[in-house]
PDB file of C-alpha atoms in Angstrom:
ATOM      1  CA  UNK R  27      13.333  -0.682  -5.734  1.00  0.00           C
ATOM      2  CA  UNK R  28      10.440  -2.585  -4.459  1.00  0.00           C
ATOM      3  CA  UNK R  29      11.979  -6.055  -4.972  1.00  0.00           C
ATOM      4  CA  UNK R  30      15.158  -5.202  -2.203  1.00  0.00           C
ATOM      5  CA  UNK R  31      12.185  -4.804   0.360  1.00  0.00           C
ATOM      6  CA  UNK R  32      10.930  -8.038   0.561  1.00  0.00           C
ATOM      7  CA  UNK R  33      13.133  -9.593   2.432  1.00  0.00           C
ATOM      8  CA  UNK R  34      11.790  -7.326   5.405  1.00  0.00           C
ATOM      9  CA  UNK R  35       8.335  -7.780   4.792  1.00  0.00           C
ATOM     10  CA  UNK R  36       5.714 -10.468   6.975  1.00  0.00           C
ATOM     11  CA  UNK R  37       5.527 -13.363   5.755  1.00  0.00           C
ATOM     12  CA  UNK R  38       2.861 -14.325   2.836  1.00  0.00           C
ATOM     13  CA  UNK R  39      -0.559 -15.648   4.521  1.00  0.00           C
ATOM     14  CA  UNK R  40      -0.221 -19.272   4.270  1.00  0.00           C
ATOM     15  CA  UNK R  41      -3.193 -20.811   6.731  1.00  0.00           C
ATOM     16  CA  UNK R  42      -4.366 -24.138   6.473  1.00  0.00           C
ATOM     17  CA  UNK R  43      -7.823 -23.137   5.924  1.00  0.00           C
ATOM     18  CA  UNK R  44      -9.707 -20.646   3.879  1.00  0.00           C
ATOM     19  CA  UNK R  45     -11.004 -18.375   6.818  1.00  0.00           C
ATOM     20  CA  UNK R  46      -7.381 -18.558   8.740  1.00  0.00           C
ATOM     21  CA  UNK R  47      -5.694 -17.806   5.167  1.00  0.00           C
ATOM     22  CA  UNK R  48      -8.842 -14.956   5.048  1.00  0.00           C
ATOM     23  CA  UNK R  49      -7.935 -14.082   8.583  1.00  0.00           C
ATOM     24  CA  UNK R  50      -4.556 -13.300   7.870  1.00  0.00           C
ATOM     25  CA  UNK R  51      -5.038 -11.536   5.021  1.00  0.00           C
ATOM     26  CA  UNK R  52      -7.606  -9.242   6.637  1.00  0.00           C
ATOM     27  CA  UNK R  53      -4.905  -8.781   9.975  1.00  0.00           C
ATOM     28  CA  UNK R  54      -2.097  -7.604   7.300  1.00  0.00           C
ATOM     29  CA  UNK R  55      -4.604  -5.152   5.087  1.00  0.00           C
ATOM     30  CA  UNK R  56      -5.510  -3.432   8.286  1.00  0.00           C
ATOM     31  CA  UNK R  57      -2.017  -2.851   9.170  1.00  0.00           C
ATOM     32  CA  UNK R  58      -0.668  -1.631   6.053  1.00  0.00           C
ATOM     33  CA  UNK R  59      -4.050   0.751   5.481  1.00  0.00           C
ATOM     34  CA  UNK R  60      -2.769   2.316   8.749  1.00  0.00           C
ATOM     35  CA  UNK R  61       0.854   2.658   7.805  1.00  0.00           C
ATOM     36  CA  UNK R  62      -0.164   4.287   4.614  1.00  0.00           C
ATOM     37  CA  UNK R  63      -2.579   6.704   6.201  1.00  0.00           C
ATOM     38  CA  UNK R  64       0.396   7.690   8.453  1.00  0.00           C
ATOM     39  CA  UNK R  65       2.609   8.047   5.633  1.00  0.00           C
ATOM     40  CA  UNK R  66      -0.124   9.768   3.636  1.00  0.00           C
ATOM     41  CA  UNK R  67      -0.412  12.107   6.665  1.00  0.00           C
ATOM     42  CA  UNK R  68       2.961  12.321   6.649  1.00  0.00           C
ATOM     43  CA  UNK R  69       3.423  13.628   3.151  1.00  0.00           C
ATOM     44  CA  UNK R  70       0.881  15.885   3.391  1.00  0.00           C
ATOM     45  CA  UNK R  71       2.496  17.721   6.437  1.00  0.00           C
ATOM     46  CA  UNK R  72       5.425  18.078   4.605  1.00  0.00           C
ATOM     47  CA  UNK R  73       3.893  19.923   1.746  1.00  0.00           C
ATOM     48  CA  UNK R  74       3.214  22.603   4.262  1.00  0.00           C
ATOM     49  CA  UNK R  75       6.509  23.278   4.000  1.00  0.00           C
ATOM     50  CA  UNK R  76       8.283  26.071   1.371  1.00  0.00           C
ATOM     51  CA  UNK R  77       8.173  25.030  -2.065  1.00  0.00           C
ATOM     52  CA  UNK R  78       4.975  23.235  -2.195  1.00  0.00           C
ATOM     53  CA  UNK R  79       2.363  25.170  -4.104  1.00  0.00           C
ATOM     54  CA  UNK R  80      -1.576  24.635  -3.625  1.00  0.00           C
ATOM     55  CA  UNK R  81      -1.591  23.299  -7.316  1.00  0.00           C
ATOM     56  CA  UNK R  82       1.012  20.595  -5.720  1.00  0.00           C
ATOM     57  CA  UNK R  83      -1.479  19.843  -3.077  1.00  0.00           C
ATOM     58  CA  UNK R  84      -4.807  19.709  -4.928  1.00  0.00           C
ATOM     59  CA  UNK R  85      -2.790  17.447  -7.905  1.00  0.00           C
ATOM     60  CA  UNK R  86      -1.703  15.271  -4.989  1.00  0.00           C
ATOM     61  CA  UNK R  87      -5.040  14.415  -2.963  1.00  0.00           C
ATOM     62  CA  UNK R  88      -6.391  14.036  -6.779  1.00  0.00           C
ATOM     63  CA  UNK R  89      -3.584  11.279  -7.301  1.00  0.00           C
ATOM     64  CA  UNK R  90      -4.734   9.753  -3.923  1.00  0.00           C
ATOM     65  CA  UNK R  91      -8.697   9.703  -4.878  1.00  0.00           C
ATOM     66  CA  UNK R  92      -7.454   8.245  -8.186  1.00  0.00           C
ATOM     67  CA  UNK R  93      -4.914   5.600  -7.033  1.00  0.00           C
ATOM     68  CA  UNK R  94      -8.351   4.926  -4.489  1.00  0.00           C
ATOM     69  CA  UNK R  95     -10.570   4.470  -7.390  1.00  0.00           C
ATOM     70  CA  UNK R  96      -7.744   2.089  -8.982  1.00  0.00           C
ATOM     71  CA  UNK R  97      -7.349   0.167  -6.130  1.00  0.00           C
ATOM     72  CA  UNK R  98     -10.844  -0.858  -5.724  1.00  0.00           C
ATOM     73  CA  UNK R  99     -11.352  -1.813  -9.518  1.00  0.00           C
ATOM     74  CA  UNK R 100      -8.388  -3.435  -9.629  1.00  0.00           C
ATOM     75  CA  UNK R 101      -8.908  -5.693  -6.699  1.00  0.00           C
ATOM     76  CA  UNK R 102     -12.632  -6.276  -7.384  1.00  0.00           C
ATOM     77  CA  UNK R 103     -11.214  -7.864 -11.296  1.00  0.00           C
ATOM     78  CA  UNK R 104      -8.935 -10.222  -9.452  1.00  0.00           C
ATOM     79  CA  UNK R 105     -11.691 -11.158  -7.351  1.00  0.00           C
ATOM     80  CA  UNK R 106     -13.964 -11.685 -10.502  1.00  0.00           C
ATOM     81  CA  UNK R 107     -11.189 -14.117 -11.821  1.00  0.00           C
ATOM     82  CA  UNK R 108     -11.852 -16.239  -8.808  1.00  0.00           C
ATOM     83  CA  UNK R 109     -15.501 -16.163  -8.447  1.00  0.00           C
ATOM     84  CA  UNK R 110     -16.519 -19.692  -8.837  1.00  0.00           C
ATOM     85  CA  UNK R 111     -13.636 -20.473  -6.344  1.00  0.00           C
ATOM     86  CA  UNK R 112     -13.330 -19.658  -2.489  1.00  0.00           C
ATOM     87  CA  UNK R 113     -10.516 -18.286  -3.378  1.00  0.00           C
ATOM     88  CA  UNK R 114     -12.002 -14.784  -4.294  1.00  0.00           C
ATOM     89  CA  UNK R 115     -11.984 -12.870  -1.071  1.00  0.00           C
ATOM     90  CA  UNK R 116      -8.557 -14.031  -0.417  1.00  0.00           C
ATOM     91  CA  UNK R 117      -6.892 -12.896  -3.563  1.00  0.00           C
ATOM     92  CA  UNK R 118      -9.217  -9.946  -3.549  1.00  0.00           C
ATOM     93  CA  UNK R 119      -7.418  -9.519  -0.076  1.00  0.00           C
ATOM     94  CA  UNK R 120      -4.208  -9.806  -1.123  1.00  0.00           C
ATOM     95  CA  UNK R 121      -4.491  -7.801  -4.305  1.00  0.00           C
ATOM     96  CA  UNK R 122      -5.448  -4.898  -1.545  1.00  0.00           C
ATOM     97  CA  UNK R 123      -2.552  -5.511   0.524  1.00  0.00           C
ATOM     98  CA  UNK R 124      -0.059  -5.652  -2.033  1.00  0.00           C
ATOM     99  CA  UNK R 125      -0.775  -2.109  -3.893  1.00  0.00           C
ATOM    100  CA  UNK R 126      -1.478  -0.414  -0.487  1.00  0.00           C
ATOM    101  CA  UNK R 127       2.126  -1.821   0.769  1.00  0.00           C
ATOM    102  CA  UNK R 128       3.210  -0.292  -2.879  1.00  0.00           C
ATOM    103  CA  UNK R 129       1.229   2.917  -2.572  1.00  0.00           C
ATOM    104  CA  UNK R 130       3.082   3.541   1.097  1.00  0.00           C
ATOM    105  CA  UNK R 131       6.486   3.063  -0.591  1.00  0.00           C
ATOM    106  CA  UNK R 132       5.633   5.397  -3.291  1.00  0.00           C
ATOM    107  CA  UNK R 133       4.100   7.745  -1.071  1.00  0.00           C
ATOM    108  CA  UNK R 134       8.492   7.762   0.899  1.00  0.00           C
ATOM    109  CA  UNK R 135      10.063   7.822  -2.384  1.00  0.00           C
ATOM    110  CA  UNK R 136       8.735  10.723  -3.317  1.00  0.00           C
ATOM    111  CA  UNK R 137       7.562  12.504  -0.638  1.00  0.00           C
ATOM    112  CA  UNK R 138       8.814  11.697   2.748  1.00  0.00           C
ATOM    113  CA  UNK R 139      12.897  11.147   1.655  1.00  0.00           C
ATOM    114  CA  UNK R 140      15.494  12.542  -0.321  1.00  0.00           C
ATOM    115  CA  UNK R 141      17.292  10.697  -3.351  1.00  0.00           C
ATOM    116  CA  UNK R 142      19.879   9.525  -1.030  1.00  0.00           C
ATOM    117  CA  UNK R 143      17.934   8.160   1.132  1.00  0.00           C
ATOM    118  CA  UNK R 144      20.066  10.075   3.475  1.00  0.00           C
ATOM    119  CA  UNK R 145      17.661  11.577   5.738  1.00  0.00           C
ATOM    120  CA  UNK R 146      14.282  10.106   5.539  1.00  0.00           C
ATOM    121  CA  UNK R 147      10.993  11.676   7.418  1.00  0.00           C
ATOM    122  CA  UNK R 148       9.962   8.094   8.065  1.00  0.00           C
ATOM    123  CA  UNK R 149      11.364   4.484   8.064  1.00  0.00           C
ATOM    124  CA  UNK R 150      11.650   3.331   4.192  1.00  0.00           C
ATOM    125  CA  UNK R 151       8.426   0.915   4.547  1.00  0.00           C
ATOM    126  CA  UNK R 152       8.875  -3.117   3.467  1.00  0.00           C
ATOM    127  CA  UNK R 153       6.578  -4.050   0.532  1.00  0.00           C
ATOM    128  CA  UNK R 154       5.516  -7.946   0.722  1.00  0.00           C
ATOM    129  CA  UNK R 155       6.616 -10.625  -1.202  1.00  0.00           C
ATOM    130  CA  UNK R 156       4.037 -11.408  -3.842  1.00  0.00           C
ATOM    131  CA  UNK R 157       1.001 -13.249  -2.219  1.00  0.00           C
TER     132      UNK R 157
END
């Protein structure tokens, strides 16, 4: 469950300032966008493997272009919500982080361990508290 990660996660952004609260947010986005590319790359290996059909594949980099698409849209709304306030890049920011640190866990669950967790390709990854 995404909830019993938190506790292992970095610690929400909480600068004094706009640009250090920006600053932190941007630091945190870049990490996670290069955990889940190593994850992604990670699950993609391992549909090399027996058992994986090209269908599997092809359906898979279609959910990543898709959950892509989402992201952006998603992220770009929250921003709207905030765009009288300089707030907006900041929750923008953190609305970026938070479903890429998702994305990354989903990406373990069902691709890169088994159900019991028993034997996982990579480290189960820590999803944030929310921001």
């Amino acid at each position: 469950m995404l909830l019993a990660q938190s506790a292992l996660a970095a610690p929400v952004c909480s600068g004094k300032t706009t640009p250090e609260i920006q600053s932190c947010f941007s630091s945190r986005l870049a990490q996670a966008e290069a955990q889940l590319k190593r994850y992604t790359e990670a699950a993609l290996r391992r549909m090399q493997g027996p058992g994986i059909t090209a269908r599997t594949q092809a359906d898979f980099r279609k959910g990543e272009s898709a959950w892509r698409a989402f992201r952006e849209a998603e992220c770009k709304a929250v921003a709207g919500r905030w765009s009288d306030g300089t707030i907006r890049t900041s929750m923008e920011l953190s609305c970026r982080l938070k479903l890429t640190e998702e994305r990354t866990y989903e990406l373990w669950q069902n691709w890169l361990t088994a159900p019991d967790r028993a034997t996982p390709i990579l480290p189960e990854p820590a999803v944030s508290p929310q921001n």
